[in-house]
Amino acid sequence: MSKWKMLTLVGCDQPGIVARITSALYETGAQLGEASMMRLGGNFTIMLMVKSEHTIEQLNQSIEPVVQDMGLASSFQTIEASLHQHEIPDSIITVYGADRPGIVAKATTSLLEAGYNITDLDSDVAGSEAEPIYIMQIEGIAAQGMEALEQAIEQIKSEGVNVDMTPIDVMIG
Amino acid sequence: MAVLDILKYPDEALKQLSEPVVQFDDELHSFLVNLEETMRAGPGGVGIAAPQVGYFKRIAIVDVSSKPKIKHNGCMILINPEIKTWDGMKVGREGCMSVPDYTGNVIRAEKITLQAYNARGEQQDYECTGYEARAVQHELDHLDGLLFLDRLVSRRTDLFKRKTYQKK
Ligand SMILES: [Zn+2]
């Protein structure tokens, strides 16, 4: 069985969540892997890879005092995972438009059909309550080549969405 | 000729300041051959600095000519290089042979002019822009014991574009 677990944590944003959770895990001898932590709609969310010999029950016990005290929702899942396997994205795509149902589904479906492999997606709703706008940034790999990707971009554009693609040319030296 | 071993962070030697070259002799020439071979052996490597192979002299090689559609000076052997002017700023993605499995965003000058000696000890002037300017700045940082990790900016900063503000 994999020693890696994925910890998901959600709660009201407040100072000290990361410090207290990671300290509690550190004290059990756990090792941390890749993590993504961000504020979404006023909530603090964490996805954190944790490597530990302990069971999920034991890990839950170790963070329980912090979880209770800070009113968080948490869960560990056993995952198959490994580190040092980053794939280098070759493009960044920006999508924005009036917030309307289906915009994300349409854009990502067109990209999927072009063989686009998303490595990172980050989206936001901005504007105002009355006139929300949707902004999305995607990084990924054009597995079927830039031409297929450019065609997908044109197709998304034709549906009235503002979309733009910039190649990422990583300099390695 | 030989491909040299690349020092990898967290090797503290990478943080060391490199010394100027004083003798342009055969030893230097054979080192340059090996350094260039090491750069070309690395996957996608367009630049290398002497301290990356544990030789703490102010020597770097940059060659971005394999990249399509960019301005470049061919293969630049940069000995005791010095950047004279910096112009503009741009975020771009960098990786490093001394920092495997990580790429990150770094702000660099878009256009630089520099002076350096070549293998024969002759002073040369260069003007570099864009990708090549980025590579030169990355390599020269190595001579001062700096890694691109020391200059990371947020991954969520998307300043790749230098748009002409026109509706397409
Ligand atoms: Zn480097």
Coordinates of C-alpha atoms and ligand atoms in Angstrom, one line a residue:
Chain A
M1 CA 0.0 0.0 0.0
S2 CA 1.2 3.5 -0.8
K3 CA 2.5 5.6 2.0
W4 CA 1.2 8.7 0.4
K5 CA -2.1 10.2 1.5
M6 CA -3.8 13.3 0.2
L7 CA -5.1 15.6 2.9
T8 CA -7.9 17.9 1.9
L9 CA -8.8 20.7 4.3
V10 CA -11.5 23.4 4.0
G11 CA -12.4 26.0 6.5
C12 CA -13.0 29.7 7.2
D13 CA -9.9 31.6 6.4
Q14 CA -8.0 32.5 9.6
P15 CA -4.4 33.0 10.5
G16 CA -2.3 29.9 11.4
I17 CA -4.0 27.1 9.6
V18 CA -1.0 26.0 7.6
A19 CA 1.5 26.4 10.4
R20 CA -0.6 24.5 12.9
I21 CA -1.6 21.6 10.6
T22 CA 1.9 21.1 9.3
S23 CA 3.4 21.3 12.8
A24 CA 0.9 18.6 14.0
L25 CA 1.9 16.4 11.0
Y26 CA 5.6 17.0 11.5
E27 CA 5.3 15.9 15.1
T28 CA 4.1 12.5 13.9
G29 CA 7.1 12.1 11.7
A30 CA 5.2 12.7 8.5
Q31 CA 6.9 14.0 5.4
L32 CA 5.2 16.6 3.2
G33 CA 5.1 16.5 -0.6
E34 CA 3.5 18.8 -3.2
A35 CA 0.8 21.1 -2.0
S36 CA -1.7 23.6 -3.2
M37 CA -3.2 26.0 -0.8
M38 CA -5.5 28.8 -1.8
R39 CA -8.4 31.0 -0.8
L40 CA -11.6 30.2 -2.6
G41 CA -14.7 32.3 -1.9
G42 CA -13.4 33.3 1.5
N43 CA -12.6 29.7 2.4
F44 CA -9.1 28.4 2.9
T45 CA -8.5 25.2 1.0
I46 CA -5.5 22.9 1.1
M47 CA -4.6 19.8 -0.8
L48 CA -1.4 18.4 0.7
M49 CA 0.5 15.3 0.0
V50 CA 1.5 13.6 3.2
K51 CA 3.9 10.6 3.5
S52 CA 3.5 8.6 6.6
E53 CA 3.8 5.1 8.1
H54 CA 0.7 5.9 10.1
T55 CA -2.8 4.8 9.3
I56 CA -5.4 7.4 8.2
E57 CA -7.0 7.0 11.7
Q58 CA -3.8 7.9 13.4
L59 CA -3.2 10.8 11.1
N60 CA -6.7 12.1 11.8
Q61 CA -6.1 11.9 15.5
S62 CA -2.9 13.9 15.1
I63 CA -4.6 16.8 13.5
E64 CA -7.9 16.5 15.4
P65 CA -7.2 19.2 18.0
V66 CA -6.3 21.7 15.3
V67 CA -9.3 20.7 13.1
Q68 CA -11.7 21.0 16.1
D69 CA -10.2 24.3 17.4
M70 CA -10.3 26.0 14.0
G71 CA -13.6 24.5 12.7
L72 CA -12.1 22.8 9.7
A73 CA -13.3 20.0 7.5
S74 CA -10.6 17.5 6.8
S75 CA -10.1 14.1 5.1
F76 CA -7.2 11.9 4.2
Q77 CA -7.2 9.6 1.2
T78 CA -4.7 6.9 0.3
I79 CA -3.2 7.8 -3.1
E80 CA -0.8 6.3 -5.6
A81 CA 1.7 9.1 -5.9
S82 CA 5.3 9.9 -6.6
L83 CA 7.4 13.0 -6.6
H84 CA 10.0 14.3 -9.2
Q85 CA 7.7 13.6 -12.1
H86 CA 6.8 17.2 -13.1
E87 CA 5.8 17.6 -16.7
I88 CA 6.9 20.9 -18.2
P89 CA 3.9 22.8 -19.7
D90 CA 4.4 24.2 -23.2
S91 CA 1.6 26.7 -23.3
I92 CA -0.6 29.0 -21.2
I93 CA -4.2 29.7 -22.1
T94 CA -6.2 32.5 -20.8
V95 CA -10.0 32.4 -21.1
Y96 CA -12.3 35.2 -20.0
G97 CA -15.8 36.4 -20.7
A98 CA -19.2 37.2 -19.2
D99 CA -19.9 34.5 -16.6
R100 CA -22.3 32.2 -18.1
P101 CA -23.2 28.5 -17.6
G102 CA -21.1 26.2 -19.7
I103 CA -18.1 28.4 -20.4
V104 CA -15.6 26.2 -18.6
A105 CA -17.1 23.0 -19.9
K106 CA -17.0 24.2 -23.5
A107 CA -13.5 25.5 -23.3
T108 CA -12.0 22.5 -21.6
T109 CA -13.9 20.1 -23.9
S110 CA -12.5 21.8 -27.0
L111 CA -9.1 21.6 -25.5
L112 CA -9.5 17.9 -24.6
E113 CA -10.5 17.1 -28.1
A114 CA -7.4 18.8 -29.4
G115 CA -5.4 16.4 -27.1
Y116 CA -4.5 19.1 -24.7
N117 CA -3.2 17.8 -21.3
I118 CA -4.0 20.3 -18.5
T119 CA -1.3 20.5 -15.8
D120 CA -2.7 23.5 -13.9
L121 CA -6.0 25.3 -14.0
D122 CA -6.9 28.3 -12.0
S123 CA -10.1 30.2 -12.4
D124 CA -11.9 33.2 -10.8
V125 CA -15.1 35.1 -10.9
A126 CA -14.6 38.8 -10.9
G127 CA -16.6 41.8 -11.9
S128 CA -19.7 42.6 -9.8
E129 CA -22.7 40.7 -8.5
A130 CA -24.8 42.1 -11.3
E131 CA -22.2 41.6 -14.0
P132 CA -19.8 38.8 -13.1
I133 CA -16.9 37.9 -15.4
Y134 CA -15.2 34.6 -15.5
I135 CA -11.4 34.4 -15.9
M136 CA -9.5 31.2 -16.3
Q137 CA -5.8 30.4 -16.7
I138 CA -4.7 27.1 -17.9
E139 CA -1.3 25.6 -18.3
G140 CA -0.7 22.4 -20.1
I141 CA 0.9 20.4 -22.8
A142 CA -0.2 20.4 -26.5
A143 CA 0.2 16.6 -26.8
Q144 CA -1.1 16.7 -30.4
G145 CA 1.0 19.7 -31.4
M146 CA 0.5 23.4 -31.5
E147 CA -1.6 23.3 -34.7
A148 CA -4.3 21.2 -33.1
L149 CA -4.3 23.5 -30.1
E150 CA -4.5 26.6 -32.2
Q151 CA -7.6 25.1 -34.0
A152 CA -9.2 24.4 -30.7
I153 CA -8.5 28.0 -29.6
E154 CA -10.2 29.3 -32.8
Q155 CA -13.2 27.1 -32.1
I156 CA -13.6 28.4 -28.5
K157 CA -13.2 31.9 -29.9
S158 CA -16.0 31.3 -32.4
E159 CA -18.4 30.7 -29.5
G160 CA -17.9 34.2 -28.3
V161 CA -15.4 33.5 -25.6
N162 CA -12.2 35.6 -25.3
V163 CA -9.3 33.1 -25.4
D164 CA -5.7 33.5 -25.9
M165 CA -2.7 31.1 -26.1
T166 CA 0.9 31.9 -25.4
P167 CA 3.6 29.3 -25.8
I168 CA 5.8 28.8 -22.8
D169 CA 9.4 28.5 -23.9
V170 CA 11.3 27.3 -20.8
M171 CA 14.9 28.4 -20.7
I172 CA 17.1 25.7 -19.2
G173 CA 20.6 26.7 -18.3
Chain B
M1 CA 36.6 15.6 -24.5
A2 CA 34.3 14.7 -21.7
V3 CA 30.9 15.4 -20.3
L4 CA 31.5 16.8 -16.8
D5 CA 29.4 16.2 -13.7
I6 CA 26.8 18.8 -13.0
L7 CA 26.6 20.0 -9.4
K8 CA 23.1 19.9 -8.1
Y9 CA 21.5 22.0 -5.5
P10 CA 21.5 21.7 -2.4
D11 CA 25.3 21.5 -3.0
E12 CA 26.4 24.6 -1.3
A13 CA 29.3 25.1 -3.8
L14 CA 26.7 26.5 -6.2
K15 CA 26.4 29.5 -3.9
Q16 CA 30.1 30.3 -4.2
L17 CA 31.4 33.4 -6.0
S18 CA 33.6 32.6 -9.0
E19 CA 37.0 34.3 -9.7
P20 CA 38.0 36.0 -12.9
V21 CA 40.0 34.1 -15.5
V22 CA 43.6 35.5 -15.8
Q23 CA 45.3 33.0 -18.2
F24 CA 44.0 32.2 -21.6
D25 CA 45.9 29.1 -22.0
D26 CA 45.5 25.5 -23.2
E27 CA 44.1 24.4 -19.9
L28 CA 41.3 27.0 -20.4
H29 CA 40.7 25.8 -24.0
S30 CA 40.3 22.2 -23.1
F31 CA 38.0 23.2 -20.2
L32 CA 35.9 25.2 -22.7
V33 CA 35.5 22.2 -25.0
N34 CA 34.3 20.0 -22.1
L35 CA 32.0 22.7 -20.8
E36 CA 30.4 23.1 -24.2
E37 CA 30.0 19.4 -24.5
T38 CA 28.4 19.2 -21.1
M39 CA 25.9 21.9 -22.0
R40 CA 24.9 20.1 -25.2
A41 CA 24.5 16.8 -23.4
G42 CA 21.9 18.3 -21.0
P43 CA 18.3 18.0 -22.3
G44 CA 17.4 21.3 -23.8
G45 CA 20.3 23.1 -22.3
V46 CA 21.0 26.4 -24.0
G47 CA 23.5 27.7 -21.5
I48 CA 26.0 26.6 -18.8
A49 CA 28.3 28.3 -16.3
A50 CA 31.6 26.9 -15.1
P51 CA 30.6 26.7 -11.4
Q52 CA 27.9 24.3 -12.4
V53 CA 30.6 21.8 -13.0
G54 CA 32.6 22.8 -9.9
Y55 CA 35.1 25.1 -11.7
F56 CA 34.8 28.4 -9.9
K57 CA 36.0 30.8 -12.7
R58 CA 33.9 33.5 -14.4
I59 CA 33.1 31.5 -17.6
A60 CA 29.8 30.8 -19.2
I61 CA 28.6 29.5 -22.6
V62 CA 25.3 30.5 -24.1
D63 CA 23.9 29.1 -27.4
V64 CA 20.3 29.5 -28.2
S65 CA 20.7 29.1 -32.0
S66 CA 18.8 25.8 -31.9
K67 CA 15.6 27.6 -31.0
P68 CA 13.5 28.6 -34.0
K69 CA 12.6 32.2 -34.9
I70 CA 14.6 34.1 -32.3
K71 CA 17.4 36.6 -32.5
H72 CA 20.8 35.3 -31.4
N73 CA 24.6 35.7 -31.4
G74 CA 25.3 32.1 -32.1
C75 CA 27.6 30.2 -29.7
M76 CA 28.9 32.8 -27.1
I77 CA 31.9 31.9 -25.1
L78 CA 31.7 34.4 -22.2
I79 CA 34.8 34.9 -20.1
N80 CA 34.8 37.5 -17.3
P81 CA 31.5 38.8 -18.7
E82 CA 30.0 42.0 -17.5
I83 CA 26.5 43.3 -18.3
K84 CA 26.7 47.0 -19.2
T85 CA 23.1 48.0 -19.7
W86 CA 19.7 46.5 -18.9
D87 CA 16.5 47.5 -20.6
G88 CA 12.9 46.4 -20.1
M89 CA 11.5 43.6 -17.9
K90 CA 9.8 40.4 -18.7
V91 CA 8.6 37.3 -16.8
G92 CA 9.6 34.0 -18.3
R93 CA 9.8 30.4 -17.3
E94 CA 13.2 29.0 -16.4
G95 CA 14.7 25.7 -15.4
C96 CA 18.3 24.8 -14.5
M97 CA 20.5 21.7 -15.0
S98 CA 21.6 22.2 -11.3
V99 CA 17.9 22.2 -10.1
P100 CA 16.3 19.1 -11.7
D101 CA 12.5 18.7 -11.9
Y102 CA 11.5 22.3 -11.3
T103 CA 10.6 25.3 -13.5
G104 CA 9.6 28.7 -12.2
N105 CA 8.9 32.2 -13.3
V106 CA 11.7 34.8 -13.1
I107 CA 11.8 38.5 -14.1
R108 CA 14.7 39.4 -16.4
A109 CA 15.8 42.4 -18.4
E110 CA 14.5 42.0 -22.0
K111 CA 17.5 43.6 -23.6
I112 CA 21.0 43.7 -22.3
T113 CA 24.4 44.8 -23.7
L114 CA 27.5 43.0 -22.3
Q115 CA 31.2 42.8 -22.6
A116 CA 33.2 39.6 -22.3
Y117 CA 36.4 38.0 -23.4
N118 CA 36.4 35.2 -25.9
A119 CA 38.6 32.0 -25.7
R120 CA 41.6 33.9 -27.3
G121 CA 41.3 36.7 -24.7
E122 CA 39.9 39.3 -27.0
Q123 CA 37.2 41.6 -25.7
Q124 CA 33.8 41.4 -27.4
D125 CA 30.6 43.4 -27.2
Y126 CA 27.2 41.7 -27.5
E127 CA 23.7 42.9 -27.6
C128 CA 21.1 40.3 -26.5
T129 CA 17.3 40.3 -26.4
G130 CA 14.5 38.1 -25.2
Y131 CA 15.3 34.4 -24.8
E132 CA 19.0 34.9 -25.3
A133 CA 19.2 37.8 -22.8
R134 CA 17.4 35.6 -20.3
A135 CA 19.9 32.8 -20.8
V136 CA 22.9 35.1 -20.4
Q137 CA 21.4 36.6 -17.2
H138 CA 20.7 33.1 -15.8
E139 CA 24.3 32.0 -16.5
L140 CA 25.9 35.1 -15.1
D141 CA 23.9 34.7 -11.9
H142 CA 25.7 31.3 -11.5
L143 CA 29.1 33.2 -11.5
D144 CA 27.8 35.2 -8.5
G145 CA 26.5 32.1 -6.7
L146 CA 22.8 32.9 -7.5
L147 CA 20.3 30.4 -8.7
F148 CA 17.0 31.1 -10.4
L149 CA 15.4 29.9 -7.2
D150 CA 16.7 33.1 -5.6
R151 CA 14.6 35.2 -8.1
L152 CA 11.3 33.3 -8.3
V153 CA 8.1 35.2 -8.7
S154 CA 4.6 33.8 -8.4
R155 CA 3.5 31.1 -10.9
R156 CA 0.2 33.0 -11.0
T157 CA 1.8 36.1 -12.4
D158 CA 1.2 35.9 -16.1
L159 CA 3.2 38.6 -17.7
F160 CA 4.4 36.5 -20.6
K161 CA 2.6 38.7 -23.0
R162 CA 3.9 41.9 -24.4
K163 CA 0.7 42.7 -26.3
T164 CA 0.2 45.3 -28.9
Y165 CA -3.0 46.5 -27.5
Q166 CA -5.1 45.9 -30.6
K167 CA -8.2 43.9 -31.1
K168 CA -7.4 41.0 -33.4
Ligands
ZN1 ZN 21.3 27.2 -14.2

